[in-house]
Amino acid sequence: MASRFIASAALLLSGVSAWAQTPPTVAPVATTQLPAIEVTAKHTKPRAVHAKPAATPAGAASAQASPPPPYVTGAPNIAGGAAMPPTMASQMTVTGQDLNARPAARPGEILEAVPGLAVVMHADGGKANQYYLRGYNLDHGTDLAIFVDDMPINLPSHAHGQGYADLNWLIPETVASLNIRKGPYFADVGDFATAGSLFVNLRDSVDKTIAEATVGSFGYLRYFGMGATRLGGGTLLYAGEANTYNGPWDTPDDMHKLSGLLRYSQGTATDGFSATAMAYSNTWNSTDQIPLRAIASGLIGLDGELDPTDGGNTNRFSLSARMAQTDGGGQWKANGYVVKYGLDLYNNFTWFLTDPVNGDQFHQRDDRIYGGGGVSRTIQGSLFGRPTETVFGVQSRYDDITLALTNTVQRQFLSNVLVDHVSEGNAGVYVENTVHWTDWLRTTAGWRGDYYAASVDSILQQANSGTDKVAIGSPKLRVVVGPFDKTEFFLGLGMGYHSNDARGVTATEVPGDPAQPQSAAPLLVRSRGAEVGVRTRVIAGLDSSVSLFVLDQASELFFDGDSGDTTPGRPSRRTGIEFTNDYRPVSWMHIDADLALTRARFLGFDSAQEQTYQSLAGFPQAQIGNAPGNFVFNAPWMVASAGVTLGEDTGWFGALRWRYISSRPLTEDGAFRSAPLSVFNGQIGYRFADGWRIQLDGLNLFNTRSAQAEYAYGSLLKNDSLFAMCFPASGAPTVPAAVCQNGVMDYALHPMEPLAVRLTLAKTF
């Protein structure tokens, strides 16, 4: 039956693709919200464990139960407190226990539990990770909505990139579960959720106090503690960590990070309350991406840098609360949050392209307070005698942002480029209705409406000041057929959107160059998606799923190496297939393997790029890689991972994990392509019955030094022949201005860190 379905799904997807052929627009459309699901995996060894239903952006109360079981497929039911079956084959929930069993170099890498998601780093220290999912180079978070305890993490109109999502502040041991949803098929999320939406849920309590210390290669030190106490009829959870790291680089990272958490909870997930305070501070140096020709010429080594003063500092303070109450007619949920955030980031991506004397380092400053919340009501009812659940929800958010971009040298101020104050607010309403037509057919249909208002006060260029307001609607539909022989079939259709940087919406002049006009970008950009899938548990202990999808976007956001920002681009389309497997043959063994294949292409012809290409004629060092084409920059065609985890609550335990990111086109004509990346991480340890634990982690076991992150764009070094032509000792440049503005096209890469080991000693008491 499964094979017949896959064939039928391929035909259906081709039809859906025809529906998606209609060029996306930014006109308002309707949306829907879909409930999520949670299905507990079978355990061969019985244990007294109580799962906490995961929370959703609409808000949910906390539970004082023990951590959830090791693996849960599906996602939490955002329509209510009770668990429901999956509504998409690509949905799942991974528990905190499984997340923390993965050897990882940084907190953000726990997200690689998402099948098909790759998490890399190109600047170390405290800069947000770079994400790849479903053929998207998500940069630092664009088109992947991330929530922690119902707080949105993505930052619109950010100083470094739209949708910037930094998770370096997250303490992995405080995570109870990760809920995974892909595609724009869910109405309780709006902005940035085209590729997917991830919900990190924090735990409410621990049975015992935990203290641990880790020492590792390249100056790695981490001290961590967590405990809980009963207080006033509830539970107070507290946790903190201190972390330092230098890395293998010629200029040490000198990272110093502090994170802390306080969380008070009462009641249960369906009738309860929680309030959480978190604080984070980090300072670091950064060995960023470096040009390949600098390594090849011997100017620097593989672990060297051209500007040793890159780096930054950041801080984040948040207060959030959520509650839920169940009554005879259904359930209420509510949540609220306020966040104070700051970032000072120093980067030099083009080295001497613009300033031949001081270099091209720039300082990006983001200082903001943002807050918001949501309320939802779930009503149990019936339609034509069939049971239904209907959810009504309201959400809002407001960001008050001060932004600055300045030219610097060795972190010292040279000149202002822009200083802006941005006010950005949005409100969303959604409704969804699930009907259980038969015991083998249910549908979830809904709609989401969003209203955005943005105001920009450009202090240095008043012509770039302005306001914009826009509304958009997005319809959603999900259909589940089955189960038949422990097999279910899924269909999802939906529209979504992402927002653009408000400064690009109101700007009429190029920042820092009032003589150059700039075209405005739309505030909201439409996306459309369709997906069919099958999930089966026919084999005992094995959960397998296959999903085929198509995603269209009216405007692609891509990384601009010259500005270090994301820039609106052409429409794009992605088609792909994902194959996910999770196998637990016995209680002490967990095996998983995932494969994601995606074709990502721009739509239409890039006439602006053709003009650029012609303007560089006669100078191949600048022209190569600038021809028009349809490859989406840095979009991998394949992401794969596999792992095995062994062990019980006491005794020996271990893990071995592999991840693979395929070669990627780095320019739209495909002239530059990255090398594939294959990395193994491992872990071995022993848990003693008296609460002691000793653990050894090995990262990059085979000492791979290929690029972890890689780009291709124009830059200038002082030893380039083109540098002397663009900046002669006397007289005017001897080459066209367009050539000097572009520079030498070359790979810019950040190498994988070499083999590193980390030894942890921990005690629970």
PDB file of N, CA, C and O in Angstrom, residues 169-211:
ATOM      1  N   TRP A 169      22.558  31.478  23.722  1.00  0.00           N
ATOM      2  CA  TRP A 169      22.212  31.680  25.129  1.00  0.00           C
ATOM      3  C   TRP A 169      21.470  30.482  25.728  1.00  0.00           C
ATOM      4  O   TRP A 169      21.306  30.384  26.948  1.00  0.00           O
ATOM      5  N   LEU A 170      21.010  29.567  24.897  1.00  0.00           N
ATOM      6  CA  LEU A 170      20.205  28.446  25.372  1.00  0.00           C
ATOM      7  C   LEU A 170      21.055  27.452  26.166  1.00  0.00           C
ATOM      8  O   LEU A 170      22.149  27.081  25.743  1.00  0.00           O
ATOM      9  N   ILE A 171      20.548  27.016  27.320  1.00  0.00           N
ATOM     10  CA  ILE A 171      21.200  25.974  28.110  1.00  0.00           C
ATOM     11  C   ILE A 171      20.556  24.649  27.728  1.00  0.00           C
ATOM     12  O   ILE A 171      19.395  24.386  28.078  1.00  0.00           O
ATOM     13  N   PRO A 172      21.250  23.774  27.001  1.00  0.00           N
ATOM     14  CA  PRO A 172      20.604  22.570  26.456  1.00  0.00           C
ATOM     15  C   PRO A 172      19.950  21.686  27.514  1.00  0.00           C
ATOM     16  O   PRO A 172      18.904  21.078  27.259  1.00  0.00           O
ATOM     17  N   GLU A 173      20.544  21.597  28.702  1.00  0.00           N
ATOM     18  CA  GLU A 173      20.003  20.713  29.737  1.00  0.00           C
ATOM     19  C   GLU A 173      18.650  21.169  30.256  1.00  0.00           C
ATOM     20  O   GLU A 173      17.935  20.395  30.908  1.00  0.00           O
ATOM     21  N   THR A 174      18.273  22.426  29.995  1.00  0.00           N
ATOM     22  CA  THR A 174      16.971  22.925  30.456  1.00  0.00           C
ATOM     23  C   THR A 174      15.851  22.637  29.468  1.00  0.00           C
ATOM     24  O   THR A 174      14.698  22.975  29.725  1.00  0.00           O
ATOM     25  N   VAL A 175      16.177  22.006  28.335  1.00  0.00           N
ATOM     26  CA  VAL A 175      15.176  21.747  27.293  1.00  0.00           C
ATOM     27  C   VAL A 175      14.428  20.454  27.599  1.00  0.00           C
ATOM     28  O   VAL A 175      15.042  19.411  27.848  1.00  0.00           O
ATOM     29  N   ALA A 176      13.101  20.529  27.579  1.00  0.00           N
ATOM     30  CA  ALA A 176      12.259  19.348  27.789  1.00  0.00           C
ATOM     31  C   ALA A 176      11.925  18.652  26.480  1.00  0.00           C
ATOM     32  O   ALA A 176      11.840  17.426  26.431  1.00  0.00           O
ATOM     33  N   SER A 177      11.720  19.423  25.405  1.00  0.00           N
ATOM     34  CA  SER A 177      11.364  18.813  24.123  1.00  0.00           C
ATOM     35  C   SER A 177      11.531  19.830  23.013  1.00  0.00           C
ATOM     36  O   SER A 177      11.595  21.049  23.241  1.00  0.00           O
ATOM     37  N   LEU A 178      11.615  19.326  21.799  1.00  0.00           N
ATOM     38  CA  LEU A 178      11.686  20.138  20.588  1.00  0.00           C
ATOM     39  C   LEU A 178      10.584  19.675  19.656  1.00  0.00           C
ATOM     40  O   LEU A 178      10.599  18.542  19.180  1.00  0.00           O
ATOM     41  N   ASN A 179       9.621  20.547  19.389  1.00  0.00           N
ATOM     42  CA  ASN A 179       8.515  20.242  18.476  1.00  0.00           C
ATOM     43  C   ASN A 179       8.858  20.747  17.081  1.00  0.00           C
ATOM     44  O   ASN A 179       9.241  21.907  16.904  1.00  0.00           O
ATOM     45  N   ILE A 180       8.717  19.880  16.093  1.00  0.00           N
ATOM     46  CA  ILE A 180       9.178  20.144  14.732  1.00  0.00           C
ATOM     47  C   ILE A 180       7.998  20.158  13.781  1.00  0.00           C
ATOM     48  O   ILE A 180       7.220  19.198  13.733  1.00  0.00           O
ATOM     49  N   ARG A 181       7.869  21.241  13.042  1.00  0.00           N
ATOM     50  CA  ARG A 181       6.861  21.330  11.984  1.00  0.00           C
ATOM     51  C   ARG A 181       7.505  21.983  10.769  1.00  0.00           C
ATOM     52  O   ARG A 181       8.306  22.897  10.908  1.00  0.00           O
ATOM     53  N   LYS A 182       7.155  21.510   9.599  1.00  0.00           N
ATOM     54  CA  LYS A 182       7.750  22.033   8.373  1.00  0.00           C
ATOM     55  C   LYS A 182       6.658  22.535   7.441  1.00  0.00           C
ATOM     56  O   LYS A 182       5.565  21.981   7.385  1.00  0.00           O
ATOM     57  N   GLY A 183       7.005  23.588   6.690  1.00  0.00           N
ATOM     58  CA  GLY A 183       6.083  24.124   5.707  1.00  0.00           C
ATOM     59  C   GLY A 183       5.116  25.146   6.278  1.00  0.00           C
ATOM     60  O   GLY A 183       4.906  25.222   7.492  1.00  0.00           O
ATOM     61  N   PRO A 184       4.460  25.925   5.398  1.00  0.00           N
ATOM     62  CA  PRO A 184       3.537  26.991   5.822  1.00  0.00           C
ATOM     63  C   PRO A 184       2.111  26.486   5.985  1.00  0.00           C
ATOM     64  O   PRO A 184       1.165  27.053   5.425  1.00  0.00           O
ATOM     65  N   TYR A 185       1.916  25.408   6.761  1.00  0.00           N
ATOM     66  CA  TYR A 185       0.604  24.760   6.844  1.00  0.00           C
ATOM     67  C   TYR A 185      -0.062  24.936   8.199  1.00  0.00           C
ATOM     68  O   TYR A 185      -1.086  24.315   8.462  1.00  0.00           O
ATOM     69  N   PHE A 186       0.498  25.782   9.059  1.00  0.00           N
ATOM     70  CA  PHE A 186       0.023  25.893  10.429  1.00  0.00           C
ATOM     71  C   PHE A 186      -0.329  27.345  10.730  1.00  0.00           C
ATOM     72  O   PHE A 186       0.491  28.245  10.551  1.00  0.00           O
ATOM     73  N   ALA A 187      -1.531  27.571  11.241  1.00  0.00           N
ATOM     74  CA  ALA A 187      -2.032  28.930  11.366  1.00  0.00           C
ATOM     75  C   ALA A 187      -1.604  29.637  12.631  1.00  0.00           C
ATOM     76  O   ALA A 187      -1.795  30.832  12.748  1.00  0.00           O
ATOM     77  N   ASP A 188      -1.035  28.951  13.593  1.00  0.00           N
ATOM     78  CA  ASP A 188      -0.639  29.628  14.821  1.00  0.00           C
ATOM     79  C   ASP A 188       0.711  30.313  14.686  1.00  0.00           C
ATOM     80  O   ASP A 188       1.190  30.939  15.629  1.00  0.00           O
ATOM     81  N   VAL A 189       1.378  30.197  13.530  1.00  0.00           N
ATOM     82  CA  VAL A 189       2.620  30.913  13.273  1.00  0.00           C
ATOM     83  C   VAL A 189       2.485  31.671  11.961  1.00  0.00           C
ATOM     84  O   VAL A 189       1.807  31.224  11.028  1.00  0.00           O
ATOM     85  N   GLY A 190       3.150  32.821  11.903  1.00  0.00           N
ATOM     86  CA  GLY A 190       3.078  33.641  10.702  1.00  0.00           C
ATOM     87  C   GLY A 190       4.438  33.884  10.092  1.00  0.00           C
ATOM     88  O   GLY A 190       4.904  33.135   9.229  1.00  0.00           O
ATOM     89  N   ASP A 191       5.122  34.920  10.562  1.00  0.00           N
ATOM     90  CA  ASP A 191       6.371  35.358   9.962  1.00  0.00           C
ATOM     91  C   ASP A 191       7.460  34.301  10.080  1.00  0.00           C
ATOM     92  O   ASP A 191       7.569  33.608  11.098  1.00  0.00           O
ATOM     93  N   PHE A 192       8.263  34.176   9.008  1.00  0.00           N
ATOM     94  CA  PHE A 192       9.476  33.355   8.948  1.00  0.00           C
ATOM     95  C   PHE A 192       9.221  31.851   8.925  1.00  0.00           C
ATOM     96  O   PHE A 192      10.175  31.072   9.007  1.00  0.00           O
ATOM     97  N   ALA A 193       7.987  31.390   8.803  1.00  0.00           N
ATOM     98  CA  ALA A 193       7.701  29.960   8.969  1.00  0.00           C
ATOM     99  C   ALA A 193       7.543  29.217   7.648  1.00  0.00           C
ATOM    100  O   ALA A 193       6.936  28.147   7.622  1.00  0.00           O
ATOM    101  N   THR A 194       8.083  29.721   6.543  1.00  0.00           N
ATOM    102  CA  THR A 194       7.904  29.054   5.258  1.00  0.00           C
ATOM    103  C   THR A 194       8.588  27.692   5.219  1.00  0.00           C
ATOM    104  O   THR A 194       7.989  26.681   4.853  1.00  0.00           O
ATOM    105  N   ALA A 195       9.866  27.621   5.584  1.00  0.00           N
ATOM    106  CA  ALA A 195      10.566  26.337   5.578  1.00  0.00           C
ATOM    107  C   ALA A 195      10.133  25.469   6.743  1.00  0.00           C
ATOM    108  O   ALA A 195      10.070  24.245   6.627  1.00  0.00           O
ATOM    109  N   GLY A 196       9.837  26.087   7.879  1.00  0.00           N
ATOM    110  CA  GLY A 196       9.419  25.316   9.032  1.00  0.00           C
ATOM    111  C   GLY A 196       9.318  26.181  10.269  1.00  0.00           C
ATOM    112  O   GLY A 196       9.636  27.379  10.254  1.00  0.00           O
ATOM    113  N   SER A 197       8.851  25.582  11.346  1.00  0.00           N
ATOM    114  CA  SER A 197       8.749  26.264  12.635  1.00  0.00           C
ATOM    115  C   SER A 197       9.135  25.270  13.725  1.00  0.00           C
ATOM    116  O   SER A 197       8.683  24.124  13.725  1.00  0.00           O
ATOM    117  N   LEU A 198       9.985  25.719  14.639  1.00  0.00           N
ATOM    118  CA  LEU A 198      10.524  24.874  15.698  1.00  0.00           C
ATOM    119  C   LEU A 198      10.163  25.478  17.049  1.00  0.00           C
ATOM    120  O   LEU A 198      10.280  26.691  17.251  1.00  0.00           O
ATOM    121  N   PHE A 199       9.743  24.616  17.979  1.00  0.00           N
ATOM    122  CA  PHE A 199       9.320  25.063  19.297  1.00  0.00           C
ATOM    123  C   PHE A 199      10.148  24.345  20.359  1.00  0.00           C
ATOM    124  O   PHE A 199      10.002  23.143  20.561  1.00  0.00           O
ATOM    125  N   VAL A 200      11.039  25.085  21.001  1.00  0.00           N
ATOM    126  CA  VAL A 200      11.852  24.550  22.084  1.00  0.00           C
ATOM    127  C   VAL A 200      11.091  24.780  23.386  1.00  0.00           C
ATOM    128  O   VAL A 200      10.765  25.920  23.728  1.00  0.00           O
ATOM    129  N   ASN A 201      10.781  23.704  24.093  1.00  0.00           N
ATOM    130  CA  ASN A 201      10.017  23.784  25.334  1.00  0.00           C
ATOM    131  C   ASN A 201      10.924  23.499  26.520  1.00  0.00           C
ATOM    132  O   ASN A 201      11.662  22.511  26.523  1.00  0.00           O
ATOM    133  N   LEU A 202      10.869  24.349  27.518  1.00  0.00           N
ATOM    134  CA  LEU A 202      11.736  24.226  28.679  1.00  0.00           C
ATOM    135  C   LEU A 202      11.113  23.322  29.732  1.00  0.00           C
ATOM    136  O   LEU A 202       9.895  23.273  29.895  1.00  0.00           O
ATOM    137  N   ARG A 203      11.942  22.654  30.481  1.00  0.00           N
ATOM    138  CA  ARG A 203      11.457  21.765  31.535  1.00  0.00           C
ATOM    139  C   ARG A 203      11.062  22.596  32.751  1.00  0.00           C
ATOM    140  O   ARG A 203      11.516  23.725  32.947  1.00  0.00           O
ATOM    141  N   ASP A 204      10.218  21.996  33.602  1.00  0.00           N
ATOM    142  CA  ASP A 204       9.708  22.684  34.775  1.00  0.00           C
ATOM    143  C   ASP A 204      10.427  22.287  36.047  1.00  0.00           C
ATOM    144  O   ASP A 204      10.421  23.027  37.030  1.00  0.00           O
ATOM    145  N   SER A 205      11.038  21.107  36.065  1.00  0.00           N
ATOM    146  CA  SER A 205      11.637  20.627  37.298  1.00  0.00           C
ATOM    147  C   SER A 205      12.676  19.569  36.991  1.00  0.00           C
ATOM    148  O   SER A 205      12.761  19.061  35.871  1.00  0.00           O
ATOM    149  N   VAL A 206      13.488  19.261  37.987  1.00  0.00           N
ATOM    150  CA  VAL A 206      14.393  18.117  37.951  1.00  0.00           C
ATOM    151  C   VAL A 206      14.265  17.386  39.282  1.00  0.00           C
ATOM    152  O   VAL A 206      13.984  17.995  40.323  1.00  0.00           O
ATOM    153  N   ASP A 207      14.443  16.080  39.232  1.00  0.00           N
ATOM    154  CA  ASP A 207      14.322  15.284  40.446  1.00  0.00           C
ATOM    155  C   ASP A 207      15.486  15.509  41.401  1.00  0.00           C
ATOM    156  O   ASP A 207      15.326  15.437  42.621  1.00  0.00           O
ATOM    157  N   LYS A 208      16.676  15.772  40.818  1.00  0.00           N
ATOM    158  CA  LYS A 208      17.868  15.946  41.640  1.00  0.00           C
ATOM    159  C   LYS A 208      18.667  17.145  41.143  1.00  0.00           C
ATOM    160  O   LYS A 208      18.580  17.532  39.977  1.00  0.00           O
ATOM    161  N   THR A 209      19.442  17.719  42.023  1.00  0.00           N
ATOM    162  CA  THR A 209      20.346  18.795  41.644  1.00  0.00           C
ATOM    163  C   THR A 209      21.491  18.226  40.809  1.00  0.00           C
ATOM    164  O   THR A 209      22.001  17.138  41.079  1.00  0.00           O
ATOM    165  N   ILE A 210      21.884  18.975  39.780  1.00  0.00           N
ATOM    166  CA  ILE A 210      22.917  18.539  38.849  1.00  0.00           C
ATOM    167  C   ILE A 210      24.066  19.544  38.889  1.00  0.00           C
ATOM    168  O   ILE A 210      23.839  20.758  38.824  1.00  0.00           O
ATOM    169  N   ALA A 211      25.284  19.058  38.973  1.00  0.00           N
ATOM    170  CA  ALA A 211      26.475  19.901  38.869  1.00  0.00           C
ATOM    171  C   ALA A 211      27.468  19.195  37.961  1.00  0.00           C
ATOM    172  O   ALA A 211      27.689  17.988  38.085  1.00  0.00           O
TER     173      ALA A 211
END
